[in-house]
XYZ file of C-alpha atoms in Angstrom:
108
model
C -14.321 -17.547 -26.827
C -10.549 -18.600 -24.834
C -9.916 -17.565 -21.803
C -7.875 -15.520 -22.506
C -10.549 -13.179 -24.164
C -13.020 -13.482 -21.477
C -10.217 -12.278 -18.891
C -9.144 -9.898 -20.614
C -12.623 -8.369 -21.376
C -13.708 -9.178 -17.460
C -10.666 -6.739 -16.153
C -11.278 -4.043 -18.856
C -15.066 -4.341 -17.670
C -14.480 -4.286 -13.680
C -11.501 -1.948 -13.827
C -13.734 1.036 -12.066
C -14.847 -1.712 -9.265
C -11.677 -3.168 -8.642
C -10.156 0.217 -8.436
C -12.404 1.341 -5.899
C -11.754 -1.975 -3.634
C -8.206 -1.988 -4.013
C -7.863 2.098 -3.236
C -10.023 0.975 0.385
C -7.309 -2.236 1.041
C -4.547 -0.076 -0.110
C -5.465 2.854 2.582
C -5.992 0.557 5.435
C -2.545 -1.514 4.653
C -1.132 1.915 4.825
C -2.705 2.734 7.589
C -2.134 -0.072 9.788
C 1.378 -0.552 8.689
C 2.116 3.496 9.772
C 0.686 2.922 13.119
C 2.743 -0.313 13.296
C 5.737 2.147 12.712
C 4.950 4.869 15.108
C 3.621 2.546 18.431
C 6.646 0.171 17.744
C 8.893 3.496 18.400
C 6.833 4.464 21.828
C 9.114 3.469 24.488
C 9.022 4.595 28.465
C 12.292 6.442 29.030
C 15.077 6.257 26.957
C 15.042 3.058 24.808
C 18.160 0.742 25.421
C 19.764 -0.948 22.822
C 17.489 -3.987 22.610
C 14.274 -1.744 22.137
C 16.122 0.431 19.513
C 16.968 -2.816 17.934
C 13.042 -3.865 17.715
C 11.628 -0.133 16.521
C 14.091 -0.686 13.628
C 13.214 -4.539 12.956
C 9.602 -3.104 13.194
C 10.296 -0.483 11.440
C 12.520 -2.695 8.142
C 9.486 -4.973 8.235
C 6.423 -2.565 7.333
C 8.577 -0.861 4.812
C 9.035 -3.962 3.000
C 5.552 -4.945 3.148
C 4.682 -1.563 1.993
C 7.635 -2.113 -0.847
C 6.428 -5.458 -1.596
C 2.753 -4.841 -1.809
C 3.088 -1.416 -3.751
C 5.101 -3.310 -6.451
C 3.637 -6.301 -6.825
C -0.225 -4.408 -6.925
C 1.582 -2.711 -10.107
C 3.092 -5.475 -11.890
C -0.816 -7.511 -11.397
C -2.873 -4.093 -12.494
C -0.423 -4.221 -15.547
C -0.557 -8.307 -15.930
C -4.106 -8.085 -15.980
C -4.280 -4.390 -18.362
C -6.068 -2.285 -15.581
C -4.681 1.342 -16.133
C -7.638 2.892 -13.715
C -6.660 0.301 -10.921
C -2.861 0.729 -11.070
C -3.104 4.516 -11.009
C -5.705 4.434 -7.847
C -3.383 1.979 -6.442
C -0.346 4.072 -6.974
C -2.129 6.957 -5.339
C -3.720 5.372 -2.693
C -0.544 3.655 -1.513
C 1.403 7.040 -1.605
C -1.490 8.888 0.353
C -1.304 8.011 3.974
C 2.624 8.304 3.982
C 2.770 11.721 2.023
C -0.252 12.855 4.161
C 2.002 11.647 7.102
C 4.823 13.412 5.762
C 2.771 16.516 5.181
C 1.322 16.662 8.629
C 4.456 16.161 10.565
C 6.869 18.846 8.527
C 3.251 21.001 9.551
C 3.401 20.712 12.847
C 7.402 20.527 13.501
C-alpha cells in the first residue's frame, strides 16, 4: 500500500472528525479575531488621528487573517479530498461574521 493510498483513505475515513475540530477552531478564530475588531475601535473621546490610524491597522490585520485562513482551510480540505470538512469550514468561518452582521442591522 503507498502513501499515497493510506492518506487518501485516512482523510476520507476522519472527514466527520476533522470536520467537527476544525468547525470548533474555525468559530473561536472568528471569534477572537471580531472582538479584536470591535475593542481595537473603543476609544475615550473622539479618536485622533493616530488612534484612527491603529483601529484600521487592527482592523486590515484580522481581515487578512480571516482572508488568509478561510482560503487556505479550502485549498487543504480540497488537497486532502475532504468535501464534509471544507463545507463545515466554509460555514463555520462565515457564521460569527454573518451572525454579527445579523445582530447589528437588528438592533440599529
Amino acid at each position: 500500500m503507498s502513501t499515497s493510498t493510506s492518506l487518501w483513505r485516512w482523510a476520507k475515513e476522519y472527514d466527520g472528525p476533522v470536520a467537527f475540530l476544525v468547525a470548533v477552531g474555525d468559530l473561536v478564530l472568528s471569534g477572537v479575531l471580531l472582538q479584536s475588531v470591535i475593542a481595537s475601535g473603543i476609544t475615550s473621546g473622539a479618536p485622533n488621528d493616530a488612534e484612527q490610524a491603529a483601529v484600521r491597522q487592527a482592523q486590515d490585520t484580522a481581515q487578512t487573517i480571516w482572508g488568509v485562513w478561510l482560503a487556505a482551510g479550502l485549498l487543504i480540505a480540497a488537497a486532502l479530498r475532504m468535501p464534509r470538512t471544507a463545507m463545515v469550514h466554509l460555514a463555520a468561518m462565515l457564521a460569527i461574521p454573518g451572525a454579527f452582521v445579523a445582530y447589528v442591522a437588528a438592533h440599529h
